[in-house]
Tab-separated table of N, CA and C in Angstrom:
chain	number	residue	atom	x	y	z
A	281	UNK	N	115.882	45.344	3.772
A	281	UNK	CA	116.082	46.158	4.948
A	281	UNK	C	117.449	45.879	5.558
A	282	UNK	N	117.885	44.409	5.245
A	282	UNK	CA	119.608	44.036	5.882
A	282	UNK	C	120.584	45.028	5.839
A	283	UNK	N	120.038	45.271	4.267
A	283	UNK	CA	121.210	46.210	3.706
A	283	UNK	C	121.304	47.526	4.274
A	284	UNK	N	120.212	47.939	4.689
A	284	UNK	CA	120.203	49.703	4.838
A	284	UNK	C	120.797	49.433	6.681
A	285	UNK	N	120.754	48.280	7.561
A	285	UNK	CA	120.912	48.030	8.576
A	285	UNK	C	121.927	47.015	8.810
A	286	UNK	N	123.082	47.202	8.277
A	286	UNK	CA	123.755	45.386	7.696
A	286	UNK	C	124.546	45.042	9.621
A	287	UNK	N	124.556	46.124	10.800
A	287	UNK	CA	124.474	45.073	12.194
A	287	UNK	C	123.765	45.009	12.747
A	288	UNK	N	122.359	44.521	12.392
A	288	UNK	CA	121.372	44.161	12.718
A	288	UNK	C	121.255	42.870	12.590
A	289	UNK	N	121.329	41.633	13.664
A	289	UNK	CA	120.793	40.498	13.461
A	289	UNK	C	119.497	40.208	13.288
A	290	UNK	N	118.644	39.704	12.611
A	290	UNK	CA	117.331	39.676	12.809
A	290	UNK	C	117.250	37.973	12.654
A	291	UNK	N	116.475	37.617	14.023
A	291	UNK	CA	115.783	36.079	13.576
A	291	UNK	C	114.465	35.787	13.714
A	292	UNK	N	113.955	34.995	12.903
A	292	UNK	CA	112.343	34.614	12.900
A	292	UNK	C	112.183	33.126	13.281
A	293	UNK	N	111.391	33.037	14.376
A	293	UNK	CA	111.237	31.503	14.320
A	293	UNK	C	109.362	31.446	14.304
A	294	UNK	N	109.230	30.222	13.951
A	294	UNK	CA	107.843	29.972	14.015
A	294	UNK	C	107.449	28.659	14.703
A	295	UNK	N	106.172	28.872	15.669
A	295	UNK	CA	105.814	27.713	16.502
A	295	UNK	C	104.467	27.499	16.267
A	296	UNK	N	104.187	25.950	16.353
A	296	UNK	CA	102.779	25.370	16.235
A	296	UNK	C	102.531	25.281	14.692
A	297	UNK	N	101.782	24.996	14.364
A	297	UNK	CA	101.057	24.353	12.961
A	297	UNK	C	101.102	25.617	12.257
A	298	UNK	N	101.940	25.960	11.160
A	298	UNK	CA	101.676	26.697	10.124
A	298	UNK	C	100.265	26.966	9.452
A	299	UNK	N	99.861	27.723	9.165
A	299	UNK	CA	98.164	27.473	8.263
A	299	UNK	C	98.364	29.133	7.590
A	300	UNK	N	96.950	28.818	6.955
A	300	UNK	CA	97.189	30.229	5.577
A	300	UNK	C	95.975	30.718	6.060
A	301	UNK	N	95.792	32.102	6.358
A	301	UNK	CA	94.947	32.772	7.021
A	301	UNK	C	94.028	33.383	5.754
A	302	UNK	N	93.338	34.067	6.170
A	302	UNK	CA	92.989	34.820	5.438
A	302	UNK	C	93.642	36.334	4.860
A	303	UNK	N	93.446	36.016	3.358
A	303	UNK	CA	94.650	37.367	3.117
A	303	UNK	C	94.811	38.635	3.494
A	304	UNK	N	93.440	39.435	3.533
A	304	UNK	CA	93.341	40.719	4.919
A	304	UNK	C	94.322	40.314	6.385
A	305	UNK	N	93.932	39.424	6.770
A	305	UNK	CA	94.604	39.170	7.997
A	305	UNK	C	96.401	38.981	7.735
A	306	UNK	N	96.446	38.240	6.919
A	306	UNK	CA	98.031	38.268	6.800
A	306	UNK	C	98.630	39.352	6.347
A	307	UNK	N	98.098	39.895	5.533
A	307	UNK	CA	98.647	41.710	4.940
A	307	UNK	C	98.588	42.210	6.506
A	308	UNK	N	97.488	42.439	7.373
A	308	UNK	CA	97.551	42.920	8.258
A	308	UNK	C	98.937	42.790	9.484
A	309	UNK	N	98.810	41.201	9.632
A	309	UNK	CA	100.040	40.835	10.198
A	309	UNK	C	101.405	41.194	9.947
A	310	UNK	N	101.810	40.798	8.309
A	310	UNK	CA	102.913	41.475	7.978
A	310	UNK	C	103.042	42.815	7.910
A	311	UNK	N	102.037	43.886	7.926
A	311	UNK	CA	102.191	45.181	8.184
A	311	UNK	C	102.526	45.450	9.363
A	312	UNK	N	102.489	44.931	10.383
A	312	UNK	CA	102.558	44.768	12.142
A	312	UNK	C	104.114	44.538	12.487
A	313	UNK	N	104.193	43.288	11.870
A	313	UNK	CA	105.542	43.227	11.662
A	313	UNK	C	106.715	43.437	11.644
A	314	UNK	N	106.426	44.335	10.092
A	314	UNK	CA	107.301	45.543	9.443
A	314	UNK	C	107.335	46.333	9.692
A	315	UNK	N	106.088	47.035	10.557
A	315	UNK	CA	106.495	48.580	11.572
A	315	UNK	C	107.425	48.033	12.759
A	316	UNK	N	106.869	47.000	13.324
A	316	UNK	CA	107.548	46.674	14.521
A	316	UNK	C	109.135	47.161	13.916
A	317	UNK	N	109.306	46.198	13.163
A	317	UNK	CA	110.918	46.105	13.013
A	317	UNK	C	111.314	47.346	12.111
A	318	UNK	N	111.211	47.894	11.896
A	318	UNK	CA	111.215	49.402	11.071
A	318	UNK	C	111.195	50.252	12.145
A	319	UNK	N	110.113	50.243	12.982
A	319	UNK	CA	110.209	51.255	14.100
A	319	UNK	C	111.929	50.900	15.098
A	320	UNK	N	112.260	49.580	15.469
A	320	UNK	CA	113.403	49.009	16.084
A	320	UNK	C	114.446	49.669	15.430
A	321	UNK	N	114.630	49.135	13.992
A	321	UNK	CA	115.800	50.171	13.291
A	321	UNK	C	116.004	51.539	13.139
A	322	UNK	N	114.765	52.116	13.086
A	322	UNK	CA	115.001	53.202	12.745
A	322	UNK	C	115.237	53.756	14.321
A	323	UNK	N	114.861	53.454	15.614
A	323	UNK	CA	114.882	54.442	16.691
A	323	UNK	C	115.715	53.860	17.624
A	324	UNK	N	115.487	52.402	17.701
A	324	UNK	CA	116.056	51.930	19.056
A	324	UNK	C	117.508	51.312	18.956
A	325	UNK	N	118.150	51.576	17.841
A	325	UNK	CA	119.628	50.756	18.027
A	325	UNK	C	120.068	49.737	18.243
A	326	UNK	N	119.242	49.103	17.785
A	326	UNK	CA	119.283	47.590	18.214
A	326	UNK	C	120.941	46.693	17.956
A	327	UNK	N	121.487	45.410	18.518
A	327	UNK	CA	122.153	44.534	17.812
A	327	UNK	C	121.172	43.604	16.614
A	328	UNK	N	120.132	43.475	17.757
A	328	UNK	CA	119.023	42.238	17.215
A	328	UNK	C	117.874	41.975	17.054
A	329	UNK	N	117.123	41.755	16.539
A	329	UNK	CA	115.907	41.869	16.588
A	329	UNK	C	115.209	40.807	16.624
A	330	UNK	N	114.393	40.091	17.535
A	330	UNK	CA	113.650	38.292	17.518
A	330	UNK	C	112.195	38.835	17.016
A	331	UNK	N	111.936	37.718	15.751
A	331	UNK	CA	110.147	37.368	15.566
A	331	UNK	C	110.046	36.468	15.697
A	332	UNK	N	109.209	36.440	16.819
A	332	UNK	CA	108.017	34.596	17.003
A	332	UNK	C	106.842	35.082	16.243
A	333	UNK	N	106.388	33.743	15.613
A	333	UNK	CA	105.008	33.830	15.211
A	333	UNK	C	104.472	32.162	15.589
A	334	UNK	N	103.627	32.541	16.494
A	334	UNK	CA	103.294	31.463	17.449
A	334	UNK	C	102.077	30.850	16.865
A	335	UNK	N	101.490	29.495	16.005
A	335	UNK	CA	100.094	29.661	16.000
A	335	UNK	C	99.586	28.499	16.652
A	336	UNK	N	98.331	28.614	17.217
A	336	UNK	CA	97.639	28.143	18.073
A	336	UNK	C	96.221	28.102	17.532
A	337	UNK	N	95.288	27.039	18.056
A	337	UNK	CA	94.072	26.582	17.102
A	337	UNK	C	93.468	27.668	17.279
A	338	UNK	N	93.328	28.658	18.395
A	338	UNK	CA	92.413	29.496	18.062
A	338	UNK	C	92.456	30.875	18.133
A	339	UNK	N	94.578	31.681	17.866
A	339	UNK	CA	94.838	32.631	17.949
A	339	UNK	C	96.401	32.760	17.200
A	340	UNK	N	96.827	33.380	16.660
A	340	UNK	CA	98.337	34.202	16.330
A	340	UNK	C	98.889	34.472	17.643
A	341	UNK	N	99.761	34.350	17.909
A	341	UNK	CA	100.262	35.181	19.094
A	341	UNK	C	102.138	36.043	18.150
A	342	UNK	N	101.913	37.232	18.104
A	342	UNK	CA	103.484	36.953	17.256
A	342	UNK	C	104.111	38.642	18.469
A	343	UNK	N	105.191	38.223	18.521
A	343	UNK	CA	106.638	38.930	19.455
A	343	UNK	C	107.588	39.396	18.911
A	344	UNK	N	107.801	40.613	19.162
A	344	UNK	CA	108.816	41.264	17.924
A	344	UNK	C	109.901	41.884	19.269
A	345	UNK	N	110.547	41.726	19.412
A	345	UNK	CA	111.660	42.125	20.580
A	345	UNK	C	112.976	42.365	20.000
A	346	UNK	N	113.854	43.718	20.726
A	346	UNK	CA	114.605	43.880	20.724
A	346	UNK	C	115.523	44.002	21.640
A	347	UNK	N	117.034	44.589	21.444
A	347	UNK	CA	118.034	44.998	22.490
A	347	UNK	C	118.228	45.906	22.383
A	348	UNK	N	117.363	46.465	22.047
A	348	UNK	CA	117.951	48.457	21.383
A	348	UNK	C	117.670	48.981	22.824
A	349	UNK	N	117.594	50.467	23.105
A	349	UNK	CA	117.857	51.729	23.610
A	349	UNK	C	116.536	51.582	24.828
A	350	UNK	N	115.668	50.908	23.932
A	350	UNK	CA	113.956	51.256	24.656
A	350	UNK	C	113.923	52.627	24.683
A	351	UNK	N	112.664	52.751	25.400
A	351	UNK	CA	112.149	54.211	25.417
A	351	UNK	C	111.610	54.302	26.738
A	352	UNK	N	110.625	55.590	27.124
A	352	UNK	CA	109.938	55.806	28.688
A	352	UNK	C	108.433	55.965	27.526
A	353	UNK	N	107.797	55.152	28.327
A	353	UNK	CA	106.671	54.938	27.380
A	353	UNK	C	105.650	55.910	27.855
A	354	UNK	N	106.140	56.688	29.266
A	354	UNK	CA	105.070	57.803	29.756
A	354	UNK	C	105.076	58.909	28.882
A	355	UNK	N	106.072	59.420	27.988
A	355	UNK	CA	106.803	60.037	27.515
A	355	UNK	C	106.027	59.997	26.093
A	356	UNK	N	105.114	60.303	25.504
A	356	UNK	CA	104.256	60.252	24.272
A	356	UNK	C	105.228	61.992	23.475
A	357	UNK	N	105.423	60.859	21.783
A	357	UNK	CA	105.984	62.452	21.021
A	357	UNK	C	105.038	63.035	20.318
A	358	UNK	N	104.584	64.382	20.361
A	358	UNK	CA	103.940	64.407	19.432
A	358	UNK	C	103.806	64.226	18.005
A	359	UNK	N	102.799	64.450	17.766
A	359	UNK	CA	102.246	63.866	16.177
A	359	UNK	C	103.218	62.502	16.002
A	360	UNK	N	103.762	61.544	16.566
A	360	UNK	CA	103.947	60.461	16.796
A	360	UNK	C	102.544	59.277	16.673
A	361	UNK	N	102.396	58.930	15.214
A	361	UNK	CA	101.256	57.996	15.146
A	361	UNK	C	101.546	56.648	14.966
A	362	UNK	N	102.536	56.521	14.577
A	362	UNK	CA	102.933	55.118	13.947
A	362	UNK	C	102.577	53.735	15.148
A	363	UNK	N	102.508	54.147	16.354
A	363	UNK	CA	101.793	52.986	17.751
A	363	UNK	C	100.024	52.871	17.467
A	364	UNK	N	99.721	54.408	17.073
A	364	UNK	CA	98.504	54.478	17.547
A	364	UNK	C	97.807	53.747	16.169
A	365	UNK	N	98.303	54.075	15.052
A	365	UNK	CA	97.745	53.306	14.172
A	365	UNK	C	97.720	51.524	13.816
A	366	UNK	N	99.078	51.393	14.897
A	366	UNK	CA	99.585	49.906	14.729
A	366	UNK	C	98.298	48.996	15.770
A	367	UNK	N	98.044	49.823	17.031
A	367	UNK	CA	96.884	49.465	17.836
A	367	UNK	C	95.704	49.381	16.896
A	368	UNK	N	95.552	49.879	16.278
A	368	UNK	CA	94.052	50.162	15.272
A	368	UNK	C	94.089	49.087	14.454
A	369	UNK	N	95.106	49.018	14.007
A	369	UNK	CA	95.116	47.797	13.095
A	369	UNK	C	94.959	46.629	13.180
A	370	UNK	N	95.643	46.122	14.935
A	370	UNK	CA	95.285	45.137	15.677
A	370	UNK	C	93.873	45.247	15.694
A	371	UNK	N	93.117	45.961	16.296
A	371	UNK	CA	91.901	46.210	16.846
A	371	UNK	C	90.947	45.748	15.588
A	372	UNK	N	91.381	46.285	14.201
A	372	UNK	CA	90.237	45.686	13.417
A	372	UNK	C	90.431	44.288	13.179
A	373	UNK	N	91.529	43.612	13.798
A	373	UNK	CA	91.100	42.240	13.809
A	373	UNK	C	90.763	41.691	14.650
A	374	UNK	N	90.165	42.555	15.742
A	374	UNK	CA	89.424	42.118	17.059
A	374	UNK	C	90.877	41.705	17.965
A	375	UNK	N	91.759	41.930	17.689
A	375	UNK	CA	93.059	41.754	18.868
A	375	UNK	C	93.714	42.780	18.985
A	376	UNK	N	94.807	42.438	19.971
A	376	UNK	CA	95.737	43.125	20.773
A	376	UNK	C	96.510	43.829	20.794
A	377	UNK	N	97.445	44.677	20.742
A	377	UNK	CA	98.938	45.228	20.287
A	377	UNK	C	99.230	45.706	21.640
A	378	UNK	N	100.127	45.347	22.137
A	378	UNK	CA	100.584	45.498	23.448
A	378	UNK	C	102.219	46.165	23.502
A	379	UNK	N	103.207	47.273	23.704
A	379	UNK	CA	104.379	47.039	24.065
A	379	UNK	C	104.955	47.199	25.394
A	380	UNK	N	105.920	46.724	25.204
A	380	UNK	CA	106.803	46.609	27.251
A	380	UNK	C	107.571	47.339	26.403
A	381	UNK	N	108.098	48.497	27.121
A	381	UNK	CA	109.812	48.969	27.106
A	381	UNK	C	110.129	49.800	27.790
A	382	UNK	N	111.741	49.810	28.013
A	382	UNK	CA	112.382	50.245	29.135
A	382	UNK	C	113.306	51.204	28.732
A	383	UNK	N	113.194	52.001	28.927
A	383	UNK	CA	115.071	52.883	28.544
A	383	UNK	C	116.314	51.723	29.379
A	384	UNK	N	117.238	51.332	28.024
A	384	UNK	CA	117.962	50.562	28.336
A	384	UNK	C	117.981	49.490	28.148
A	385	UNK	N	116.577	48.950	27.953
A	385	UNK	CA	116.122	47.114	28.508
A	385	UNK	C	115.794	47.156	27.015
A	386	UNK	N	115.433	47.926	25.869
A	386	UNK	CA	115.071	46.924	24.314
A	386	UNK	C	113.127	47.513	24.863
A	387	UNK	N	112.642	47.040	23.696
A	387	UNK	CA	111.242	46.935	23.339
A	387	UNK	C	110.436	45.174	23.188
A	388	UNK	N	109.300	45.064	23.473
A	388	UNK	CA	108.625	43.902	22.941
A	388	UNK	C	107.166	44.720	22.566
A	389	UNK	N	107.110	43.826	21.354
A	389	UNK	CA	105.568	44.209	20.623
A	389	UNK	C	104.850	42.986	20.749
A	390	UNK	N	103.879	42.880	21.674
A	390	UNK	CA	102.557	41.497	20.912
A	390	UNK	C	102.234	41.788	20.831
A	391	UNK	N	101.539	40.681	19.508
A	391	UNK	CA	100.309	41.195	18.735
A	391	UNK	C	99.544	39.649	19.049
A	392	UNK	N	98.239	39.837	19.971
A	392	UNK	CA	97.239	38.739	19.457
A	392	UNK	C	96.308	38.764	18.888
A	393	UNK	N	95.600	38.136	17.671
A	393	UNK	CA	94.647	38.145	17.161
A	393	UNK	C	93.870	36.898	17.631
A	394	UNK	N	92.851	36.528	17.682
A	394	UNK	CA	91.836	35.728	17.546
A	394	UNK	C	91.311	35.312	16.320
A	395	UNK	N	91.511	33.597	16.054
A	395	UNK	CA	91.136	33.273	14.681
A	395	UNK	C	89.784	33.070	14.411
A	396	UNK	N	89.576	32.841	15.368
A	396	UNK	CA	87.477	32.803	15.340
A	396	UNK	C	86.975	34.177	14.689
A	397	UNK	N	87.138	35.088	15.793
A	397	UNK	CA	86.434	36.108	15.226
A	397	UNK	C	87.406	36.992	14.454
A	398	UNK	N	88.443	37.096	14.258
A	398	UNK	CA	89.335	37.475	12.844
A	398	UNK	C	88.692	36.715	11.900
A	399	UNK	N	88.472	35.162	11.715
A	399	UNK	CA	88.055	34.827	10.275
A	399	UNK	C	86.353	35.163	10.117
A	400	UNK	N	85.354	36.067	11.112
A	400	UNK	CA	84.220	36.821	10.400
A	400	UNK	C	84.304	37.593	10.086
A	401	UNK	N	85.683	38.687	9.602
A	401	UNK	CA	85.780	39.700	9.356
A	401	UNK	C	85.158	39.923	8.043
A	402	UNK	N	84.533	40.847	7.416
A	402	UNK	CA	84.446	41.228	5.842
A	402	UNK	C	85.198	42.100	5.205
Protein backbone atom coordinates (compact mmCIF):
# COMPACT_ATOMS: atom_id res chain seq x y z
CA UNK A 1 0.00 0.00 0.00
CA UNK A 2 3.39 2.42 0.65
CA UNK A 3 3.82 2.33 -2.79
CA UNK A 4 0.46 3.34 -4.26
CA UNK A 5 0.68 6.17 -1.23
CA UNK A 6 4.61 6.70 -0.96
CA UNK A 7 3.67 10.41 1.53
CA UNK A 8 2.01 8.63 3.72
CA UNK A 9 3.75 7.96 7.01
CA UNK A 10 2.23 5.11 8.62
CA UNK A 11 3.27 3.86 12.27
CA UNK A 12 2.19 0.85 14.32
CA UNK A 13 2.97 0.49 17.80
CA UNK A 14 1.83 -2.24 20.09
CA UNK A 15 1.05 -2.20 23.94
CA UNK A 16 0.67 -4.85 26.69
CA UNK A 17 1.37 -8.60 26.26
CA UNK A 18 1.28 -9.77 22.72
CA UNK A 19 -0.89 -13.18 22.51
CA UNK A 20 -2.37 -15.15 19.39
CA UNK A 21 -6.05 -14.90 19.27
CA UNK A 22 -8.11 -16.83 17.69
CA UNK A 23 -7.84 -16.91 13.87
CA UNK A 24 -11.55 -15.63 13.00
CA UNK A 25 -10.81 -12.91 15.36
CA UNK A 26 -7.51 -11.85 13.96
CA UNK A 27 -8.68 -12.04 10.18
CA UNK A 28 -11.40 -9.99 11.62
CA UNK A 29 -9.08 -7.47 13.23
CA UNK A 30 -6.79 -7.15 10.36
CA UNK A 31 -9.76 -6.59 8.10
CA UNK A 32 -10.68 -3.53 10.49
CA UNK A 33 -7.52 -2.36 10.13
CA UNK A 34 -7.06 -2.35 6.50
CA UNK A 35 -10.35 -0.58 5.85
CA UNK A 36 -9.47 1.82 8.47
CA UNK A 37 -6.31 2.70 6.67
CA UNK A 38 -7.57 2.22 3.08
CA UNK A 39 -10.55 4.25 3.86
CA UNK A 40 -7.67 7.22 5.33
CA UNK A 41 -5.83 6.93 1.95
CA UNK A 42 -8.14 6.72 -0.22
CA UNK A 43 -10.46 9.86 1.17
CA UNK A 44 -8.89 11.77 3.85
CA UNK A 45 -5.38 12.99 2.68
CA UNK A 46 -3.61 12.17 5.20
CA UNK A 47 0.45 12.98 6.03
CA UNK A 48 0.08 10.03 8.60
CA UNK A 49 -1.52 7.51 9.75
CA UNK A 50 -1.02 5.95 13.76
CA UNK A 51 -2.04 2.08 14.72
CA UNK A 52 -2.16 1.16 18.39
CA UNK A 53 -3.01 -2.24 19.13
CA UNK A 54 -3.41 -2.22 22.79
CA UNK A 55 -3.84 -5.73 24.54
CA UNK A 56 -5.23 -6.09 27.79
CA UNK A 57 -6.23 -9.42 29.80
CA UNK A 58 -9.58 -9.08 28.90
CA UNK A 59 -9.98 -6.91 25.61
CA UNK A 60 -8.09 -5.54 22.16
CA UNK A 61 -8.45 -2.05 22.25
CA UNK A 62 -6.81 -0.97 18.65
CA UNK A 63 -6.80 3.11 17.20
CA UNK A 64 -6.32 3.89 13.78
CA UNK A 65 -5.96 7.85 13.53
CA UNK A 66 -5.20 10.22 11.17
CA UNK A 67 -4.29 13.95 9.99
CA UNK A 68 -6.20 13.88 6.91
CA UNK A 69 -9.21 16.23 5.85
CA UNK A 70 -11.87 14.43 8.34
CA UNK A 71 -15.28 14.54 7.37
CA UNK A 72 -18.98 15.94 8.96
CA UNK A 73 -20.11 12.71 10.15
CA UNK A 74 -23.90 14.12 10.07
CA UNK A 75 -23.40 14.07 6.50
CA UNK A 76 -24.06 10.12 5.53
CA UNK A 77 -23.18 9.31 1.41
CA UNK A 78 -25.24 7.30 -0.08
CA UNK A 79 -24.83 3.69 -0.86
CA UNK A 80 -21.70 4.43 1.27
CA UNK A 81 -21.28 0.94 3.18
CA UNK A 82 -17.85 0.45 3.91
CA UNK A 83 -18.59 2.05 8.05
CA UNK A 84 -21.68 0.17 8.18
CA UNK A 85 -20.20 -3.08 7.41
CA UNK A 86 -16.95 -2.30 9.44
CA UNK A 87 -19.58 -1.80 12.60
CA UNK A 88 -20.99 -5.33 11.78
CA UNK A 89 -17.95 -6.81 11.83
CA UNK A 90 -17.04 -5.41 15.14
CA UNK A 91 -20.41 -6.43 16.38
CA UNK A 92 -19.93 -10.14 15.48
CA UNK A 93 -17.25 -10.11 17.84
CA UNK A 94 -19.46 -8.79 20.44
CA UNK A 95 -17.46 -5.24 20.27
CA UNK A 96 -17.26 -1.82 19.29
CA UNK A 97 -16.34 0.33 16.22
CA UNK A 98 -16.56 3.77 17.16
CA UNK A 99 -15.27 6.98 14.88
CA UNK A 100 -14.53 10.77 16.02
CA UNK A 101 -14.02 13.10 13.04
CA UNK A 102 -13.88 16.52 12.24
CA UNK A 103 -13.60 18.39 8.93
CA UNK A 104 -10.09 19.53 9.33
CA UNK A 105 -9.12 17.69 12.64
CA UNK A 106 -8.18 13.88 10.82
CA UNK A 107 -10.38 10.74 11.80
CA UNK A 108 -9.99 8.10 14.80
CA UNK A 109 -11.38 4.52 14.49
CA UNK A 110 -11.72 2.21 17.81
CA UNK A 111 -12.23 -0.89 17.70
CA UNK A 112 -12.92 -2.86 21.11
CA UNK A 113 -13.43 -6.34 21.27
CA UNK A 114 -13.85 -8.39 24.35
CA UNK A 115 -11.68 -11.52 24.78
CA UNK A 116 -14.04 -13.45 26.96
CA UNK A 117 -16.85 -13.42 24.93
CA UNK A 118 -14.96 -13.04 21.43
CA UNK A 119 -13.15 -16.36 22.40
CA UNK A 120 -17.05 -18.23 22.57
CA UNK A 121 -17.51 -17.35 19.28
CA UNK A 122 -18.13 -20.44 16.72
Amino acid sequence: MSGDFPSIEIHFETLGKEKRLQSKIEAALFRLIQESVQNACAHAKPTQINIRIEYRSDKVLILVTDDGIGFDQSESKEGSYGLIGMRERAELLNGELIIQSKVGKGTKVLIYIPLQKADELD
